[in-house]
C-alpha cells in the first residue's frame, strides 16, 4: 500500500519518465535494427560474393581441365600409329603393341589425372588398353555406350570403372571418359575411337583443396552431373546415402530449374533446412560439362560474426539504455521540478509526513485542482469576513474572552465560543498561542498594503492548518504585528504543548521557505478551566517578549523560559559590566570583546525586565568610559553613532543588540590603534630627519636623539625598527656610508678627509663598516672607480 501510494503521488513524474524512456528505447531499437539489417545484408552479400568467386574459380579450373583433356584426347586420336591400331584387321604386330606402350609412356605417365587410354577397334570389337591386360574388357563402358548410342564426341562421361578385385567381388573407381570418334557403322556403332579415362577423385580432391584454402567458413562441396545426380568419387561412401546432401540436392531441384540456368542465370543461391539447421547453398552451372557445383555452408557458421555483432549491439543498446535511464531520471526530475515545487508550496511542511495526496485523489494535477478550489473558498471567506465586519466581531469576542473569562458564567462563555467557532467547546482543555511577525517595521516599510494583507492571510491560514491536526483552532488577526489562537485540545493529552510546538515549527519553516518572512510563537500551558483563559493570555502575551532572548522564529513556552533562567542576579551582572568598562581603556580589543560576550551571556539568564535594565546600564557605562578616556587623551575618540541612536533600544533580539555594541567597541579600538600608528609614524619621520640633517656630527647618537625628542630610548628604538626597518645606530651608519660613497665618487678628497666630513673618527671602525656594507675596503673602492 505504501509503495502504491508513492507511485500514485508521483504519477505525473512516472508518466514523464516512462514516455521519455519509451521514445529513447524506440529510437535505440530502430537504430539497432537498421544497423543489424544493413550489416546482415552486407555479410550475406559478402559471403555470397565469396562463394561465387570460389565457384567461378572452380568452374574455370574444371573448364580448363576439360579443354586440356579434350585437346589431349583429340591429339591422341590424330596419332597415325593410334589410327593404325584403331582400324587394324590383321594380327597385331610388335609395332602395334608398341603403340600402347608409347601411349602409356607419353600420356598416362605425363598427365597425373589420366587413369588410362583405350583404343577401340570396331572390326575386332575390343579395347586396346594401357590399363590391365592389352585386350581389355570394360563391361561398364559397354553398358554406358549402349545406354547412350548417340554420345557427343569429347563430352565427359561419368562412369564406374573396375580397377581391382575379383570377378566375384570387383572394386570400382569413378572416372571421366572422353570419347573421340569420327564415323559410325550402319548400326550406329563407333567405327573406331580413342577413350581417355580421367581420375575423377584427382579432380575433386583438387577442387576441395582450393575450397579449403579459399573459403572463409567451413562448407561442403557437391558436384551434380547433367542429370542432377551426385558425381561419386568414393564408391564405399556414397554421397547419395547422406541425408543432408540429398535434402540439399532436392532443394536445388525444387528451387532452381534447369531452364533458368540455361536461360542465362548459371549462378545463384538458395536456402535449405536439414534437420532444423539452416544452410546457405551457392551454385554455379558448368556449360562445357553440363555439371553443377553446389557449396553448402551452415547458416550459423556464415553468421557467427553476425551473431557476435548482434550480441555487441544488444550489449551497447542495453548499456546506452541504462545510461539513458539515469539521464532521463535527472531530466524528468528537472521537468517535474515546477510541479513538485508547486505541490510543496501547497502542502504544509514540504513533502509531508503522510504524503501529498489524500484518498480518492488520482494524481498531482487533481491534487492541485483540489488545493486551488479550497484556496478560492478560503479567500472568498476571508474577503467576506473582511467586508462584513466578521473579523472585527471575532476580535471583539476574543478580547472579551481573554480579558473577562474569569467573570463569565458557562452560558455566556459558550455563547461567545459559538460566535468565534461552532466547533469550540468549554468541555475540553484550551491552549493560548500568541504569534508575532518578526521585523514587522521592515515589512511595513517594504511591502504594499495588498502584500501585507496576503502575508497575514498566509500566516493565519497555514498556522491554523498545521494546528488542525491537534485540535480545533480559532485564529484571530489582532491587526497589529500579532495573532491570537484559541485552541481546543483533545481530552487527556498532557503532551499538547509539545505537539503544538512541533506544528508551529512546521508552519514557521513552510512560511519562511515560500514567503521569506518569519514569526515567533508563544504557547501557554494547558488550561483546564475556561475561567483561567484571561490569566493564561496575559502571561502568554508577557512571555512573548522573550523573543528578545530566544531570537526570531522561536517557539516560546513556559518550560523553556524556566530552563533558561539560571541562578544569576542583577548585582552579579553589574559587576561583570564594571569589569568590561575597565577593560575598554586598556586597548586590548580581544579581551574587551570577551568581557562583553561574558556580560551578555549572563544577561540572557535574567528575567525580561532585568534584561532591558542591565542592557541600558551597559550602554550608559560604555558612554561614560569613552567620555573619561577623552579627558586624558590628546586625540579624543568619537562616540560611535550607534551608541547615541534610539534605534539601539528598538532591536528585536538581544543578539542584535549585542552585535551593535561589539561593532561600537571594535570601532573605538580601531580608532585608537589608528591614531597610535599615525603618532609613531611622526616619531619615525622626525628621527629620520634629525639623522639625515646631522649625520656629520660625531656626537650624534640614539641617546642624544632621545633626549632631544623627550621620549624614552626604548620606545624610539621600537618605533625605528618598525617604521625604518632597523635600529637608530644602524640607520646612522647607513647614512654616513652612503654620504662617504658620494664624496668618493664626486670629489678628490682623501679617505681621512671624507671620514671627517661624515663624522667618523676611528679609521679602523670606518674600514670595518665600509667592507661589511660594500664587500671591499674604501681604498679598493676608490681604486676600482679610478679604472
PDB file of N, CA, C and O in Angstrom, residues 512-542:
ATOM      1  N   UNK A 512       8.598  30.532   5.947  1.00  0.00           N
ATOM      2  CA  UNK A 512       9.899  31.136   5.650  1.00  0.00           C
ATOM      3  C   UNK A 512      10.419  30.687   4.289  1.00  0.00           C
ATOM      4  O   UNK A 512      10.978  31.486   3.539  1.00  0.00           O
ATOM      5  N   UNK A 513      10.232  29.405   3.976  1.00  0.00           N
ATOM      6  CA  UNK A 513      10.751  28.868   2.719  1.00  0.00           C
ATOM      7  C   UNK A 513      10.040  29.468   1.511  1.00  0.00           C
ATOM      8  O   UNK A 513      10.693  29.812   0.514  1.00  0.00           O
ATOM      9  N   UNK A 514       8.742  29.637   1.608  1.00  0.00           N
ATOM     10  CA  UNK A 514       7.984  30.045   0.423  1.00  0.00           C
ATOM     11  C   UNK A 514       7.624  31.525   0.399  1.00  0.00           C
ATOM     12  O   UNK A 514       7.354  32.062  -0.689  1.00  0.00           O
ATOM     13  N   UNK A 515       7.623  32.198   1.557  1.00  0.00           N
ATOM     14  CA  UNK A 515       7.211  33.610   1.587  1.00  0.00           C
ATOM     15  C   UNK A 515       8.267  34.524   2.201  1.00  0.00           C
ATOM     16  O   UNK A 515       8.075  35.745   2.226  1.00  0.00           O
ATOM     17  N   UNK A 516       9.372  33.947   2.689  1.00  0.00           N
ATOM     18  CA  UNK A 516      10.542  34.699   3.137  1.00  0.00           C
ATOM     19  C   UNK A 516      10.224  35.662   4.275  1.00  0.00           C
ATOM     20  O   UNK A 516      10.776  36.770   4.336  1.00  0.00           O
ATOM     21  N   UNK A 517       9.342  35.280   5.141  1.00  0.00           N
ATOM     22  CA  UNK A 517       9.095  36.020   6.373  1.00  0.00           C
ATOM     23  C   UNK A 517       9.051  35.001   7.513  1.00  0.00           C
ATOM     24  O   UNK A 517       8.848  33.808   7.280  1.00  0.00           O
ATOM     25  N   UNK A 518       9.275  35.502   8.745  1.00  0.00           N
ATOM     26  CA  UNK A 518       9.225  34.608   9.903  1.00  0.00           C
ATOM     27  C   UNK A 518       8.316  35.204  10.973  1.00  0.00           C
ATOM     28  O   UNK A 518       8.024  36.402  10.963  1.00  0.00           O
ATOM     29  N   UNK A 519       7.896  34.361  11.874  1.00  0.00           N
ATOM     30  CA  UNK A 519       7.136  34.832  13.021  1.00  0.00           C
ATOM     31  C   UNK A 519       7.546  34.019  14.247  1.00  0.00           C
ATOM     32  O   UNK A 519       8.037  32.888  14.134  1.00  0.00           O
ATOM     33  N   UNK A 520       7.400  34.611  15.410  1.00  0.00           N
ATOM     34  CA  UNK A 520       7.662  33.928  16.672  1.00  0.00           C
ATOM     35  C   UNK A 520       6.334  33.548  17.306  1.00  0.00           C
ATOM     36  O   UNK A 520       5.321  34.219  17.086  1.00  0.00           O
ATOM     37  N   UNK A 521       6.342  32.489  18.087  1.00  0.00           N
ATOM     38  CA  UNK A 521       5.111  31.998  18.707  1.00  0.00           C
ATOM     39  C   UNK A 521       5.353  31.737  20.189  1.00  0.00           C
ATOM     40  O   UNK A 521       6.411  31.220  20.574  1.00  0.00           O
ATOM     41  N   UNK A 522       4.376  32.085  20.993  1.00  0.00           N
ATOM     42  CA  UNK A 522       4.431  31.822  22.426  1.00  0.00           C
ATOM     43  C   UNK A 522       3.225  30.973  22.798  1.00  0.00           C
ATOM     44  O   UNK A 522       2.085  31.283  22.393  1.00  0.00           O
ATOM     45  N   UNK A 523       3.450  29.890  23.533  1.00  0.00           N
ATOM     46  CA  UNK A 523       2.410  28.917  23.844  1.00  0.00           C
ATOM     47  C   UNK A 523       2.212  28.869  25.366  1.00  0.00           C
ATOM     48  O   UNK A 523       3.188  28.804  26.130  1.00  0.00           O
ATOM     49  N   UNK A 524       0.960  28.887  25.762  1.00  0.00           N
ATOM     50  CA  UNK A 524       0.657  28.794  27.194  1.00  0.00           C
ATOM     51  C   UNK A 524       0.694  27.349  27.642  1.00  0.00           C
ATOM     52  O   UNK A 524       0.802  26.427  26.821  1.00  0.00           O
ATOM     53  N   UNK A 525       0.582  27.124  28.930  1.00  0.00           N
ATOM     54  CA  UNK A 525       0.374  25.775  29.444  1.00  0.00           C
ATOM     55  C   UNK A 525      -1.076  25.371  29.191  1.00  0.00           C
ATOM     56  O   UNK A 525      -1.921  26.198  28.813  1.00  0.00           O
ATOM     57  N   UNK A 526      -1.378  24.091  29.386  1.00  0.00           N
ATOM     58  CA  UNK A 526      -2.744  23.606  29.168  1.00  0.00           C
ATOM     59  C   UNK A 526      -3.685  24.263  30.194  1.00  0.00           C
ATOM     60  O   UNK A 526      -3.382  24.329  31.383  1.00  0.00           O
ATOM     61  N   UNK A 527      -4.833  24.765  29.671  1.00  0.00           N
ATOM     62  CA  UNK A 527      -5.822  25.443  30.520  1.00  0.00           C
ATOM     63  C   UNK A 527      -6.996  24.490  30.700  1.00  0.00           C
ATOM     64  O   UNK A 527      -7.718  24.190  29.739  1.00  0.00           O
ATOM     65  N   UNK A 528      -7.180  24.020  31.922  1.00  0.00           N
ATOM     66  CA  UNK A 528      -8.225  23.037  32.147  1.00  0.00           C
ATOM     67  C   UNK A 528      -9.583  23.702  32.377  1.00  0.00           C
ATOM     68  O   UNK A 528     -10.628  23.125  32.045  1.00  0.00           O
ATOM     69  N   UNK A 529      -9.632  24.910  32.950  1.00  0.00           N
ATOM     70  CA  UNK A 529     -10.880  25.627  33.218  1.00  0.00           C
ATOM     71  C   UNK A 529     -10.938  26.891  32.360  1.00  0.00           C
ATOM     72  O   UNK A 529      -9.950  27.625  32.267  1.00  0.00           O
ATOM     73  N   UNK A 530     -12.083  27.131  31.749  1.00  0.00           N
ATOM     74  CA  UNK A 530     -12.204  28.285  30.846  1.00  0.00           C
ATOM     75  C   UNK A 530     -12.012  29.595  31.590  1.00  0.00           C
ATOM     76  O   UNK A 530     -11.611  30.615  31.017  1.00  0.00           O
ATOM     77  N   UNK A 531     -12.282  29.621  32.888  1.00  0.00           N
ATOM     78  CA  UNK A 531     -12.154  30.872  33.650  1.00  0.00           C
ATOM     79  C   UNK A 531     -10.705  31.334  33.757  1.00  0.00           C
ATOM     80  O   UNK A 531     -10.440  32.493  34.053  1.00  0.00           O
ATOM     81  N   UNK A 532      -9.740  30.417  33.497  1.00  0.00           N
ATOM     82  CA  UNK A 532      -8.318  30.766  33.601  1.00  0.00           C
ATOM     83  C   UNK A 532      -7.748  31.257  32.277  1.00  0.00           C
ATOM     84  O   UNK A 532      -6.539  31.521  32.180  1.00  0.00           O
ATOM     85  N   UNK A 533      -8.583  31.388  31.237  1.00  0.00           N
ATOM     86  CA  UNK A 533      -8.084  31.797  29.908  1.00  0.00           C
ATOM     87  C   UNK A 533      -7.500  33.207  29.968  1.00  0.00           C
ATOM     88  O   UNK A 533      -6.433  33.483  29.404  1.00  0.00           O
ATOM     89  N   UNK A 534      -8.165  34.144  30.674  1.00  0.00           N
ATOM     90  CA  UNK A 534      -7.695  35.525  30.714  1.00  0.00           C
ATOM     91  C   UNK A 534      -6.317  35.608  31.350  1.00  0.00           C
ATOM     92  O   UNK A 534      -5.400  36.270  30.830  1.00  0.00           O
ATOM     93  N   UNK A 535      -6.147  34.943  32.478  1.00  0.00           N
ATOM     94  CA  UNK A 535      -4.840  34.968  33.152  1.00  0.00           C
ATOM     95  C   UNK A 535      -3.775  34.310  32.287  1.00  0.00           C
ATOM     96  O   UNK A 535      -2.628  34.798  32.191  1.00  0.00           O
ATOM     97  N   UNK A 536      -4.131  33.187  31.603  1.00  0.00           N
ATOM     98  CA  UNK A 536      -3.166  32.500  30.740  1.00  0.00           C
ATOM     99  C   UNK A 536      -2.770  33.372  29.555  1.00  0.00           C
ATOM    100  O   UNK A 536      -1.602  33.385  29.137  1.00  0.00           O
ATOM    101  N   UNK A 537      -3.730  34.128  29.032  1.00  0.00           N
ATOM    102  CA  UNK A 537      -3.420  35.009  27.894  1.00  0.00           C
ATOM    103  C   UNK A 537      -2.440  36.104  28.314  1.00  0.00           C
ATOM    104  O   UNK A 537      -1.468  36.398  27.609  1.00  0.00           O
ATOM    105  N   UNK A 538      -2.701  36.744  29.466  1.00  0.00           N
ATOM    106  CA  UNK A 538      -1.821  37.821  29.932  1.00  0.00           C
ATOM    107  C   UNK A 538      -0.403  37.295  30.157  1.00  0.00           C
ATOM    108  O   UNK A 538       0.578  37.963  29.811  1.00  0.00           O
ATOM    109  N   UNK A 539      -0.312  36.111  30.731  1.00  0.00           N
ATOM    110  CA  UNK A 539       1.003  35.521  30.960  1.00  0.00           C
ATOM    111  C   UNK A 539       1.693  35.200  29.623  1.00  0.00           C
ATOM    112  O   UNK A 539       2.885  35.452  29.448  1.00  0.00           O
ATOM    113  N   UNK A 540       0.924  34.649  28.667  1.00  0.00           N
ATOM    114  CA  UNK A 540       1.488  34.296  27.354  1.00  0.00           C
ATOM    115  C   UNK A 540       1.928  35.542  26.602  1.00  0.00           C
ATOM    116  O   UNK A 540       2.991  35.551  25.956  1.00  0.00           O
ATOM    117  N   UNK A 541       1.127  36.608  26.669  1.00  0.00           N
ATOM    118  CA  UNK A 541       1.489  37.857  25.993  1.00  0.00           C
ATOM    119  C   UNK A 541       2.772  38.418  26.595  1.00  0.00           C
ATOM    120  O   UNK A 541       3.651  38.915  25.878  1.00  0.00           O
ATOM    121  N   UNK A 542       2.903  38.350  27.925  1.00  0.00           N
ATOM    122  CA  UNK A 542       4.127  38.825  28.571  1.00  0.00           C
ATOM    123  C   UNK A 542       5.320  37.958  28.169  1.00  0.00           C
ATOM    124  O   UNK A 542       6.423  38.459  27.911  1.00  0.00           O
TER     125      UNK A 542
END
